[in-house]
CSV table of C-alpha atoms in Angstrom, one decimal:
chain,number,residue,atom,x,y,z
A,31,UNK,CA,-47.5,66.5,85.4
A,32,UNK,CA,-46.8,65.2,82.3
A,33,UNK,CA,-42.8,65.2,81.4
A,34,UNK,CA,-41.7,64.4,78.2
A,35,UNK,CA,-37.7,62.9,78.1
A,36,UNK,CA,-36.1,63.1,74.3
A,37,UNK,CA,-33.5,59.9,73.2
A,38,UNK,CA,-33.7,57.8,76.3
A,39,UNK,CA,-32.1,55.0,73.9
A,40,UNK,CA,-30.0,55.9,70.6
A,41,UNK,CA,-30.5,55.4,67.3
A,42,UNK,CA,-28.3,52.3,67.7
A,43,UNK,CA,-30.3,50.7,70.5
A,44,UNK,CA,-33.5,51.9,69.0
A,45,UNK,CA,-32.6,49.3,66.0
A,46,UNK,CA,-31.9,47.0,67.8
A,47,UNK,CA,-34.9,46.4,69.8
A,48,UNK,CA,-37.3,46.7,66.7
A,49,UNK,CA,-35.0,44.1,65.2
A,50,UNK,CA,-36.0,41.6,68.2
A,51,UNK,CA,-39.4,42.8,67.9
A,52,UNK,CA,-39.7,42.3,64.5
A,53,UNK,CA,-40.1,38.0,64.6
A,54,UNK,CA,-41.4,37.8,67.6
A,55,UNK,CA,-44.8,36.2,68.6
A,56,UNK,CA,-47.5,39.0,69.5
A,57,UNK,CA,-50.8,37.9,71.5
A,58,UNK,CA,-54.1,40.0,72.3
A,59,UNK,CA,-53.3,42.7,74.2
A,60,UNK,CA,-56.1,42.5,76.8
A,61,UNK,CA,-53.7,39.7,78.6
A,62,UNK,CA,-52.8,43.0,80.6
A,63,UNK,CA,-55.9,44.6,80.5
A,64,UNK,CA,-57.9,45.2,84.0
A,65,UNK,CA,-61.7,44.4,83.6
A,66,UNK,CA,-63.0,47.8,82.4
A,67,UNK,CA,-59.7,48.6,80.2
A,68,UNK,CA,-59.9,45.4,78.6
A,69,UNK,CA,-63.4,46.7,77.0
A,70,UNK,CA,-61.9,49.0,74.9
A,71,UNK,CA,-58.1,47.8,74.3
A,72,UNK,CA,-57.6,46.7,70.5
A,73,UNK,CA,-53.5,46.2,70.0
A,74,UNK,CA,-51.0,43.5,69.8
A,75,UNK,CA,-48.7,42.7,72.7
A,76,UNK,CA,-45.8,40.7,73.6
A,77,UNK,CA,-45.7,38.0,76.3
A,78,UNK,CA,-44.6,39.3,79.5
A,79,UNK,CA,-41.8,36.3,79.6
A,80,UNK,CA,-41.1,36.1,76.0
A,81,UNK,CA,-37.2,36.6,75.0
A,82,UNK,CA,-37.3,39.2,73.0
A,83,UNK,CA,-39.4,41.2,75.9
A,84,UNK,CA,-36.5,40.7,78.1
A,85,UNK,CA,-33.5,41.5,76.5
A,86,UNK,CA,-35.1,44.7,75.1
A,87,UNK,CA,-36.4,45.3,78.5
A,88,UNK,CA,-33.0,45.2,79.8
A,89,UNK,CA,-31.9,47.5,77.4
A,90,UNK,CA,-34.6,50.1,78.2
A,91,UNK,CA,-33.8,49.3,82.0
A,92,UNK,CA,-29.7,50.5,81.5
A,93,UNK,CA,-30.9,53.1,79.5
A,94,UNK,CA,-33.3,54.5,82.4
A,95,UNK,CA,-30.7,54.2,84.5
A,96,UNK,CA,-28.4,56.1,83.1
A,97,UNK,CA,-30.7,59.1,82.5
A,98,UNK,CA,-30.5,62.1,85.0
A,99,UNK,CA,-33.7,63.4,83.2
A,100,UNK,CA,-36.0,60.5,84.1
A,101,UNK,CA,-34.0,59.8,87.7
A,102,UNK,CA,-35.0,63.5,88.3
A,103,UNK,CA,-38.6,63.5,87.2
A,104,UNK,CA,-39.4,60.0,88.5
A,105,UNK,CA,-37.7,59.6,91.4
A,106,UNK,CA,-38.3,55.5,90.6
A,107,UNK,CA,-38.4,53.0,93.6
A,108,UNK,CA,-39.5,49.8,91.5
A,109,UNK,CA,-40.1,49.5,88.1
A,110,UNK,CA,-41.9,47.6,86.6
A,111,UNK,CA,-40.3,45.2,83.1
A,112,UNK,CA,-41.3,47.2,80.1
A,113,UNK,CA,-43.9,45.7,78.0
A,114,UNK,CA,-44.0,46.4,74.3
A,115,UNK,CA,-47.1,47.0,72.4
A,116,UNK,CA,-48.0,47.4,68.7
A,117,UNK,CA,-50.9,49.2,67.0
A,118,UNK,CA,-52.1,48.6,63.3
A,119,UNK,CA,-55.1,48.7,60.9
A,120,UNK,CA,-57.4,51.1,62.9
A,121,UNK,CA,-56.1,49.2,66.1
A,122,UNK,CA,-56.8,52.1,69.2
A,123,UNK,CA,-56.9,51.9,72.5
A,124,UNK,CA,-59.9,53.6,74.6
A,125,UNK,CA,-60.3,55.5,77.7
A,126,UNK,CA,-59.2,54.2,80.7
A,127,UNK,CA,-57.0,54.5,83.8
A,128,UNK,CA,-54.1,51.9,84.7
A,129,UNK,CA,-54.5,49.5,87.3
A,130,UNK,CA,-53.2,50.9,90.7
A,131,UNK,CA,-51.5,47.7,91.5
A,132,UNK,CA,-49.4,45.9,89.2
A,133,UNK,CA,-47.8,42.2,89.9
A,134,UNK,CA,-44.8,40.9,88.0
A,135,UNK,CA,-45.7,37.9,86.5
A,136,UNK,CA,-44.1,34.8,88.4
A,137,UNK,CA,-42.5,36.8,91.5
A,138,UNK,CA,-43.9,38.1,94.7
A,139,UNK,CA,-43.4,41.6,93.2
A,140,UNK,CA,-45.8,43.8,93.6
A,141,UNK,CA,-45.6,47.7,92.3
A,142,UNK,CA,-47.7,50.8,93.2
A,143,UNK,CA,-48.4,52.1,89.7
A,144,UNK,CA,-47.8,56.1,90.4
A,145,UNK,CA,-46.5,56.8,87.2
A,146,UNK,CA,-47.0,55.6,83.5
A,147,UNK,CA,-44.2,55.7,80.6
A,148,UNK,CA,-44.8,55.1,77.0
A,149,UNK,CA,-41.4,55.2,74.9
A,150,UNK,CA,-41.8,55.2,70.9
A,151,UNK,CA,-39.9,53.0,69.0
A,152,UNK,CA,-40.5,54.7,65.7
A,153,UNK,CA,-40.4,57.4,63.5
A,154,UNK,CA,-43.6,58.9,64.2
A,155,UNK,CA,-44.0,60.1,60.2
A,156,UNK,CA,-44.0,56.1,59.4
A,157,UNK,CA,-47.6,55.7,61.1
A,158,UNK,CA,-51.1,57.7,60.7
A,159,UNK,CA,-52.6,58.4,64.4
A,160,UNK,CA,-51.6,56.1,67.3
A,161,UNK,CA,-51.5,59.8,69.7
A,162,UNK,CA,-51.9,59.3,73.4
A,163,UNK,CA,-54.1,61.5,74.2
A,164,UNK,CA,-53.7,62.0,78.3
A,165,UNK,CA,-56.4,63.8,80.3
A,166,UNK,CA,-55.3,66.5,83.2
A,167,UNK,CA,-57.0,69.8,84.8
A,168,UNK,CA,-55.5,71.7,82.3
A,169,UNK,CA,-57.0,69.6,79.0
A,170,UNK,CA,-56.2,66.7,76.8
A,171,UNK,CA,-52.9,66.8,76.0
A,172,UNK,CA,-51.6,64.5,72.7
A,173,UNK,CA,-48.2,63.1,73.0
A,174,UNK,CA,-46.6,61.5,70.0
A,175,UNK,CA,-42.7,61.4,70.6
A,176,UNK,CA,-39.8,60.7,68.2
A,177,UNK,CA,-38.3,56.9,68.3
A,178,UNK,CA,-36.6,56.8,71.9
A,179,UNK,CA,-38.3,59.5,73.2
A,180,UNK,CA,-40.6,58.7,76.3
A,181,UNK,CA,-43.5,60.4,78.2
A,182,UNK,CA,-44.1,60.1,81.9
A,183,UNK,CA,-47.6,61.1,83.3
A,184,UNK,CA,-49.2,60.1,86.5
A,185,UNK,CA,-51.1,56.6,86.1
A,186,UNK,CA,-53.9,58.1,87.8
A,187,UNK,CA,-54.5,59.8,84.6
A,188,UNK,CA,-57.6,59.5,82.5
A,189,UNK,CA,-55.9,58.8,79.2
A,190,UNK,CA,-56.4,56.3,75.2
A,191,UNK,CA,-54.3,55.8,72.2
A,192,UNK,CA,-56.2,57.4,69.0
A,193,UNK,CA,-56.5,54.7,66.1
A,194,UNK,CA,-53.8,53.6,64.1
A,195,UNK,CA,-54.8,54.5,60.6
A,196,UNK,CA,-52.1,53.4,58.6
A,197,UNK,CA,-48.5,52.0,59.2
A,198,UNK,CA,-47.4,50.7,62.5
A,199,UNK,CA,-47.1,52.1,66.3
A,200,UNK,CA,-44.2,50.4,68.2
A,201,UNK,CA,-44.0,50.9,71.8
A,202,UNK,CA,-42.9,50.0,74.9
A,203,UNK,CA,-44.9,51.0,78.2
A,204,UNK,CA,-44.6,50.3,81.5
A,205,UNK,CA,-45.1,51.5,85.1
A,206,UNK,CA,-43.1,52.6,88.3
A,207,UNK,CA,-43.6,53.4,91.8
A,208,UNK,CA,-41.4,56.5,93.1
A,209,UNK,CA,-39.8,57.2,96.1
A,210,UNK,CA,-42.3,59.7,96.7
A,211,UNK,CA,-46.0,58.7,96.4
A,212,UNK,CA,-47.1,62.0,96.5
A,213,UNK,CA,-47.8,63.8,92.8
A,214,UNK,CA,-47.1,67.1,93.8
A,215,UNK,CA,-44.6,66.9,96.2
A,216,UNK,CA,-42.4,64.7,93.0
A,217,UNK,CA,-43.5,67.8,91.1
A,218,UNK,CA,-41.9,70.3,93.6
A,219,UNK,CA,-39.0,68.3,93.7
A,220,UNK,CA,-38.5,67.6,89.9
A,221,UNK,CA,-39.0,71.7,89.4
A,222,UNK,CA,-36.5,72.4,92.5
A,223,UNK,CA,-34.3,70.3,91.1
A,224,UNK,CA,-34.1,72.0,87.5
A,225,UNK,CA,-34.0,75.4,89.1
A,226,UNK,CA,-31.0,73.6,90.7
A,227,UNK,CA,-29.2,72.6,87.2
A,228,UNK,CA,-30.2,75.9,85.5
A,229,UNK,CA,-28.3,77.6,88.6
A,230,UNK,CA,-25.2,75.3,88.6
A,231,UNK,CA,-24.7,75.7,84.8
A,232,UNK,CA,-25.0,79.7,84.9
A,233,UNK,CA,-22.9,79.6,88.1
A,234,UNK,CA,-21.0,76.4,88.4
A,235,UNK,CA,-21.7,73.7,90.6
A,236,UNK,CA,-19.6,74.7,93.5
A,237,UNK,CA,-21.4,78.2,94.0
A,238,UNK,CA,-22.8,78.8,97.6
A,239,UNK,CA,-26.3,79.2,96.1
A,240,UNK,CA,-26.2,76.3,94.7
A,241,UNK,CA,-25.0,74.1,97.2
A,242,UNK,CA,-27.2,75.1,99.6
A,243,UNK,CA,-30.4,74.7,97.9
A,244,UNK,CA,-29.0,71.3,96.8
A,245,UNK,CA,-28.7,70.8,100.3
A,246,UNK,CA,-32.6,71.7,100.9
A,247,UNK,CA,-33.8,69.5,98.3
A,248,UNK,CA,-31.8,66.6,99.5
A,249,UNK,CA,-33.5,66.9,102.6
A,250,UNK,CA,-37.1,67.6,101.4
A,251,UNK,CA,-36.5,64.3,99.9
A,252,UNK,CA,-35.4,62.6,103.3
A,253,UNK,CA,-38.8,64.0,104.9
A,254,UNK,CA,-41.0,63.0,101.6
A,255,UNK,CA,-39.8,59.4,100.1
A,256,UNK,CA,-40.5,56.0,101.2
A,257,UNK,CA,-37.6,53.4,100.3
């Protein structure tokens, strides 16, 4: 399932974090690259530890946080500190899948990688290309999202980034590892839980219908996550 989530940051904060981006020091993206990824990865990254990477991190983090939209499609456990990537002069990135097991640099963190984000920090009409292009049973799908937008597909997912033709392709990315390890019971769940919304905004949130399947989806989650 592949769930795209409009203006997780604003404008404001979107600004912002391209203005600490803008000095800092990029290095060879393959520093995060697995052994077969790292084949075919041509972009720019920042250090995991760098400052700038942290406080716009952080900012992503509140943001996430205070987003029913990705709480409901993610269901997150850990996550892991956004990383931010840039892609420029025919820059791409190839086809690969993302580690399964990700380590936070300097801790004894260690995150299941069940789902992948990438969230654009710019206007997609400033850059030629630079699509991620993510493989499921239904097709390639393309995904290139307004700045602040992000996309959340599973990281089992065949997927690349198409070359960068012309201008610049700012991102951050990162990974998570849900409550719920399972793809589709989270996809039952997320689908429950907009039925849920649809019903309590035609209805109000104190109808019987409503509470009750609220109720059953609290409960499916009691059976299904892992905290």
């Amino acid at each position: 399932m592949l769930i795209c989530i409009p203006d997780i940051l604003t404008s404001d904060e979107v600004l912002y974090c391209r203005k600490l981006l803008e000095f800092a020091q990029w290095i060879d993206g393959k520093v995060t690259a697995g052994a077969q990824s790292g084949q075919v990865k041509k972009n720019e990254q920042l250090p995991e530890e760098s400052p700038e990477a942290k406080e716009a991190g952080n900012i992503i983090l509140d943001a996430l946080g205070r987003s029913p939209a990705f709480i409901s499609a993610a269901l997150p456990n850990k996550i892991f500190p956004p990383l931010f990537n840039r892609y420029a002069g025919g820059q791409y990135f190839g086809s690969h899948v993302d580690n399964s097991i990700r380590g936070v640099k300097g801790t004894a963190v260690r995150i299941r990688t069940d789902l992948s984000a990438t969230l654009f920090l710019n206007d997609p009409a400033t850059y030629e290309g630079g699509e991620l292009v993510v493989e499921s049973n239904y097709g390639a799908q393309e995904v290139k999202l307004d700045a602040g937008s992000l996309v959340l597909y599973p990281s089992t997912s065949l997927h690349h980034v198409q070359p960068v033709t012309s201008g610049t392709r700012l991102c951050s990315f990162f990974w998570l590892q849900s409550m719920v390890r399972d793809a589709g019971q989270r996809e039952h769940l997320y689908d429950f839980d907009q039925s849920i919304q649809e019903l309590s905004a035609k209805d109000g949130v104190d109808s019987p219908v409503a509470v009750k399947l609220s109720g059953l989806y609290h409960n499916l989650i009691r059976r299904w996550a892992e905290v």
